[in-house]
């Protein structure tokens, strides 16, 4: 079984999982590049998995479902046209055609019903956890997003993180403003900049790398708390306060 990025729009990755014959796609914001990928490899689409309702994640869902008559999985907590099975935390599914077992986590924050799909050694987390960043809080509270990120952070350290956007280098630029002394961040920047220069995705990363370098997974660390407090001009005491301040800092960061 292999996982491939299909690039779409400015910076989206539509992830295709395939076994040489059948394929599933995660967050098909656009049908055309997915269809082209399937045709170029002679694959049949047997499942669609959606993490949340935003157009850049579900825009191609109807066309692909009509073409392939496949099952369409998505969050129980969001209104997405065309789902055949709705899922929430604690649910497990076997991806049709691939026999791949996935577990579902509720990860609200970016949107209210956002879910993540966890497999053996990997997670598809949509717009919740990004490489060195996290999604904007469109529908959730900072406390919800922090709890969602904590669930992802608790996955085994070698879990590969398949997020839905290539935002890594700009996220690292912000992370370095928060934590200029983090040597692992500097190493990550060199590595990921080299990947981009060679035309390669920086995704997937791993939970271990995110724990070392992602400021949004480090709200409990003294370094992040000190930087956020300095930036906010007052002492931030709790991880939620720290996370809230860092998320706001990132929103305003140019
Ligand atoms: Zn989104
Ligand atoms: Fe998105």
CSV table of C-alpha atoms and ligand atoms in Angstrom, one decimal:
chain,number,residue,atom,x,y,z
A,1,UNK,CA,0.0,0.0,0.0
A,2,UNK,CA,1.3,3.4,-1.0
A,3,UNK,CA,0.2,7.0,-0.2
A,4,UNK,CA,0.7,9.7,-2.7
A,5,UNK,CA,0.1,13.5,-2.7
A,6,UNK,CA,-2.0,14.9,-5.5
A,7,UNK,CA,-1.4,18.6,-5.6
A,8,UNK,CA,-4.4,20.9,-6.1
A,9,UNK,CA,-5.1,24.7,-6.0
A,10,UNK,CA,-2.3,26.8,-4.5
A,11,UNK,CA,-1.0,24.4,-1.8
A,12,UNK,CA,-3.5,21.6,-1.1
A,13,UNK,CA,-2.5,17.9,-1.0
A,14,UNK,CA,-5.3,15.5,-1.8
A,15,UNK,CA,-3.9,12.2,-0.5
A,16,UNK,CA,-4.4,9.0,-2.5
A,17,UNK,CA,-3.9,5.6,-0.8
A,18,UNK,CA,-3.6,2.7,-3.2
A,19,UNK,CA,-2.6,-0.9,-3.5
A,20,UNK,CA,-1.8,-1.1,-7.2
A,21,UNK,CA,-5.5,-1.8,-8.1
A,22,UNK,CA,-7.8,0.1,-5.8
A,23,UNK,CA,-7.5,3.6,-4.3
A,24,UNK,CA,-9.1,5.8,-1.7
A,25,UNK,CA,-8.7,9.6,-1.7
A,26,UNK,CA,-8.7,11.9,1.4
A,27,UNK,CA,-10.2,15.4,1.0
A,28,UNK,CA,-10.7,15.6,-2.7
A,29,UNK,CA,-11.1,19.4,-3.1
A,30,UNK,CA,-10.9,19.0,-6.9
A,31,UNK,CA,-11.9,16.0,-8.9
A,32,UNK,CA,-9.8,16.6,-12.0
A,33,UNK,CA,-6.3,16.0,-10.7
A,34,UNK,CA,-7.5,12.9,-8.7
A,35,UNK,CA,-9.2,11.5,-11.8
A,36,UNK,CA,-6.0,12.1,-13.8
A,37,UNK,CA,-3.9,10.4,-11.2
A,38,UNK,CA,-6.2,7.4,-11.1
A,39,UNK,CA,-6.1,7.1,-14.9
A,40,UNK,CA,-2.4,7.5,-15.1
A,41,UNK,CA,-2.0,4.5,-12.8
A,42,UNK,CA,-4.9,2.4,-13.9
A,43,UNK,CA,-6.5,2.6,-10.4
A,44,UNK,CA,-10.2,2.2,-9.4
A,45,UNK,CA,-11.5,4.6,-6.7
A,46,UNK,CA,-13.2,2.6,-4.0
A,47,UNK,CA,-13.6,5.2,-1.2
A,48,UNK,CA,-13.6,8.9,-0.5
A,49,UNK,CA,-12.7,10.1,3.0
A,50,UNK,CA,-13.5,13.7,4.1
A,51,UNK,CA,-12.1,15.4,7.2
A,52,UNK,CA,-14.2,18.5,7.2
A,53,UNK,CA,-16.7,20.5,5.1
A,54,UNK,CA,-14.5,23.2,3.5
A,55,UNK,CA,-14.6,23.5,-0.3
A,56,UNK,CA,-10.9,22.9,-0.8
A,57,UNK,CA,-11.5,19.5,0.8
A,58,UNK,CA,-14.9,18.3,-0.5
A,59,UNK,CA,-15.2,20.3,-3.8
A,60,UNK,CA,-14.5,17.2,-6.0
A,61,UNK,CA,-16.4,14.8,-3.9
A,62,UNK,CA,-19.7,14.7,-5.8
A,63,UNK,CA,-18.0,14.3,-9.2
A,64,UNK,CA,-15.8,11.5,-8.1
A,65,UNK,CA,-18.6,9.7,-6.2
A,66,UNK,CA,-20.8,10.0,-9.4
A,67,UNK,CA,-18.0,8.6,-11.6
A,68,UNK,CA,-17.0,5.7,-9.3
A,69,UNK,CA,-20.2,4.9,-7.3
A,70,UNK,CA,-17.9,4.5,-4.3
A,71,UNK,CA,-18.5,4.8,-0.6
A,72,UNK,CA,-18.0,8.3,0.9
A,73,UNK,CA,-17.0,8.7,4.5
A,74,UNK,CA,-17.1,11.9,6.5
A,75,UNK,CA,-17.8,13.6,9.8
A,76,UNK,CA,-21.1,13.1,11.6
A,77,UNK,CA,-20.9,16.6,12.9
A,78,UNK,CA,-20.9,18.5,9.6
A,79,UNK,CA,-23.2,18.9,6.7
A,80,UNK,CA,-21.5,17.5,3.6
A,81,UNK,CA,-23.6,16.4,0.6
A,82,UNK,CA,-23.1,12.9,-0.6
A,83,UNK,CA,-21.7,11.1,2.5
A,84,UNK,CA,-22.7,7.4,2.6
A,85,UNK,CA,-21.3,6.8,6.1
A,86,UNK,CA,-20.9,9.4,8.8
A,87,UNK,CA,-18.2,8.9,11.5
A,88,UNK,CA,-17.3,10.2,14.9
A,89,UNK,CA,-14.7,9.5,17.6
A,90,UNK,CA,-14.5,5.8,18.5
A,91,UNK,CA,-15.7,4.6,15.1
A,92,UNK,CA,-13.6,2.3,13.1
A,93,UNK,CA,-13.9,1.7,9.4
A,94,UNK,CA,-12.4,-0.7,6.9
A,95,UNK,CA,-11.7,1.2,3.7
A,96,UNK,CA,-13.6,-0.6,0.9
A,97,UNK,CA,-11.3,-2.1,-1.8
A,98,UNK,CA,-8.2,-1.7,0.4
A,99,UNK,CA,-9.1,-3.6,3.5
A,100,UNK,CA,-7.3,-0.8,5.4
A,101,UNK,CA,-8.4,-0.4,9.0
A,102,UNK,CA,-8.8,3.2,10.3
A,103,UNK,CA,-9.9,4.7,13.6
A,104,UNK,CA,-11.6,8.1,13.9
A,105,UNK,CA,-10.8,10.9,16.2
A,106,UNK,CA,-12.9,14.0,16.7
A,107,UNK,CA,-10.6,17.0,16.3
A,108,UNK,CA,-12.8,20.1,16.5
A,109,UNK,CA,-11.3,23.6,16.3
A,110,UNK,CA,-10.7,24.5,12.7
A,111,UNK,CA,-14.3,23.4,12.0
A,112,UNK,CA,-16.8,22.2,14.6
A,113,UNK,CA,-17.0,18.6,13.4
A,114,UNK,CA,-13.6,18.0,11.9
A,115,UNK,CA,-12.4,14.4,12.2
A,116,UNK,CA,-9.0,12.7,11.7
A,117,UNK,CA,-8.4,9.2,10.3
A,118,UNK,CA,-5.8,7.2,12.2
A,119,UNK,CA,-4.2,4.1,10.7
A,120,UNK,CA,-1.2,1.9,11.6
A,121,UNK,CA,1.6,4.4,11.6
A,122,UNK,CA,-0.1,7.3,10.0
A,123,UNK,CA,-2.8,9.9,10.4
A,124,UNK,CA,-4.8,12.1,8.0
A,125,UNK,CA,-5.5,15.2,10.0
A,126,UNK,CA,-6.9,17.6,7.4
A,127,UNK,CA,-6.5,21.2,8.5
A,128,UNK,CA,-6.1,20.5,12.3
A,129,UNK,CA,-2.4,19.8,12.7
A,130,UNK,CA,-0.1,21.2,10.0
A,131,UNK,CA,3.6,20.6,9.6
A,132,UNK,CA,5.0,23.0,12.1
A,133,UNK,CA,1.6,24.7,12.5
A,134,UNK,CA,-2.1,24.3,13.0
A,135,UNK,CA,-5.4,25.3,11.3
A,136,UNK,CA,-7.1,28.6,11.9
A,137,UNK,CA,-10.0,28.5,14.4
A,138,UNK,CA,-12.9,29.2,12.2
A,139,UNK,CA,-15.6,27.4,14.2
A,140,UNK,CA,-14.0,26.2,17.5
A,141,UNK,CA,-12.5,27.6,20.6
A,142,UNK,CA,-8.8,27.6,21.5
A,143,UNK,CA,-9.5,25.1,24.3
A,144,UNK,CA,-11.1,22.8,21.8
A,145,UNK,CA,-8.3,23.1,19.3
A,146,UNK,CA,-5.7,22.5,22.0
A,147,UNK,CA,-7.5,19.3,23.1
A,148,UNK,CA,-7.7,18.2,19.5
A,149,UNK,CA,-4.0,18.8,19.0
A,150,UNK,CA,-3.2,16.9,22.3
A,151,UNK,CA,-5.0,13.9,20.9
A,152,UNK,CA,-2.9,13.9,17.8
A,153,UNK,CA,0.3,14.6,19.8
A,154,UNK,CA,-0.5,11.5,21.9
A,155,UNK,CA,-0.2,9.2,18.8
A,156,UNK,CA,3.0,7.1,18.7
A,157,UNK,CA,6.0,9.4,17.9
A,158,UNK,CA,6.8,7.7,14.6
A,159,UNK,CA,3.3,8.3,13.3
A,160,UNK,CA,3.4,10.0,9.9
A,161,UNK,CA,1.4,13.1,9.7
A,162,UNK,CA,-0.5,13.7,6.5
A,163,UNK,CA,-1.9,17.2,6.6
A,164,UNK,CA,-3.8,18.8,3.8
A,165,UNK,CA,-1.6,21.8,2.9
A,166,UNK,CA,2.0,22.6,2.1
A,167,UNK,CA,2.4,25.5,4.6
A,168,UNK,CA,5.6,24.2,6.2
A,169,UNK,CA,8.2,26.8,5.3
A,170,UNK,CA,6.0,29.8,6.3
A,171,UNK,CA,5.0,27.9,9.4
A,172,UNK,CA,8.7,27.4,10.3
A,173,UNK,CA,9.4,31.1,9.7
A,174,UNK,CA,6.7,31.9,12.4
A,175,UNK,CA,8.0,29.1,14.7
A,176,UNK,CA,11.4,30.6,14.6
A,177,UNK,CA,10.1,34.0,15.6
A,178,UNK,CA,8.5,32.3,18.6
A,179,UNK,CA,11.4,30.1,19.5
A,180,UNK,CA,14.6,31.4,17.8
A,181,UNK,CA,16.9,29.2,19.9
A,182,UNK,CA,15.3,25.9,19.0
A,183,UNK,CA,18.1,24.0,17.2
A,184,UNK,CA,15.8,21.3,16.0
A,185,UNK,CA,13.7,24.0,14.3
A,186,UNK,CA,16.8,25.3,12.4
A,187,UNK,CA,17.6,21.7,11.3
A,188,UNK,CA,14.0,21.2,10.2
A,189,UNK,CA,14.1,24.5,8.2
A,190,UNK,CA,17.3,23.3,6.3
A,191,UNK,CA,15.8,19.9,5.6
A,192,UNK,CA,12.3,21.2,4.5
A,193,UNK,CA,13.8,24.1,2.4
A,194,UNK,CA,15.9,21.5,0.6
A,195,UNK,CA,12.8,19.4,-0.1
A,196,UNK,CA,10.9,22.3,-1.5
A,197,UNK,CA,13.9,23.5,-3.6
A,198,UNK,CA,13.9,19.9,-5.1
A,199,UNK,CA,10.2,20.1,-5.8
A,200,UNK,CA,9.3,17.6,-3.1
A,201,UNK,CA,6.5,17.9,-0.4
A,202,UNK,CA,7.6,18.4,3.2
A,203,UNK,CA,4.6,16.3,4.2
A,204,UNK,CA,4.3,13.8,5.8
A,205,UNK,CA,6.2,14.8,8.9
A,206,UNK,CA,6.0,12.8,12.1
A,207,UNK,CA,4.5,13.4,15.5
A,208,UNK,CA,8.1,13.3,17.0
A,209,UNK,CA,9.2,16.1,14.7
A,210,UNK,CA,6.1,18.1,15.5
A,211,UNK,CA,6.6,17.7,19.3
A,212,UNK,CA,10.1,19.0,18.9
A,213,UNK,CA,9.4,22.0,16.6
A,214,UNK,CA,5.7,22.9,16.3
A,215,UNK,CA,4.9,25.8,18.7
A,216,UNK,CA,1.2,24.8,18.7
A,217,UNK,CA,2.1,21.4,20.3
A,218,UNK,CA,4.3,23.1,22.8
A,219,UNK,CA,1.9,25.3,24.8
A,220,UNK,CA,3.0,23.7,28.0
A,221,UNK,CA,6.7,24.3,27.4
A,222,UNK,CA,8.4,27.0,29.4
A,223,UNK,CA,10.1,28.4,26.2
A,224,UNK,CA,6.8,28.9,24.4
A,225,UNK,CA,5.1,30.3,27.4
A,226,UNK,CA,7.8,32.8,28.0
A,227,UNK,CA,7.8,33.9,24.3
A,228,UNK,CA,4.0,34.2,24.2
A,229,UNK,CA,4.0,36.1,27.5
A,230,UNK,CA,6.6,38.5,26.2
A,231,UNK,CA,4.7,39.0,22.9
A,232,UNK,CA,1.3,39.5,24.8
A,233,UNK,CA,2.9,41.9,27.3
A,234,UNK,CA,1.5,39.9,30.3
A,235,UNK,CA,2.2,36.7,32.1
A,236,UNK,CA,0.2,33.8,30.5
A,237,UNK,CA,-0.3,31.1,33.0
A,238,UNK,CA,-2.1,28.2,31.4
A,239,UNK,CA,-1.5,26.2,28.2
A,240,UNK,CA,-4.9,27.5,26.9
A,241,UNK,CA,-3.8,31.1,27.4
A,242,UNK,CA,-0.4,30.4,25.8
A,243,UNK,CA,-2.0,28.6,22.9
A,244,UNK,CA,-4.6,31.4,22.4
A,245,UNK,CA,-1.8,34.0,22.3
A,246,UNK,CA,0.4,32.0,19.9
A,247,UNK,CA,-2.5,31.4,17.6
A,248,UNK,CA,-3.4,35.1,17.6
A,249,UNK,CA,0.3,36.0,17.1
A,250,UNK,CA,0.4,33.7,14.0
A,251,UNK,CA,-2.8,35.3,12.7
A,252,UNK,CA,-1.1,38.7,12.7
A,253,UNK,CA,2.3,37.5,11.6
A,254,UNK,CA,3.7,38.7,8.3
B,1,LIG,ZN1,-10.2,23.8,6.0
B,2,LIG,FE1,-8.0,23.5,3.7
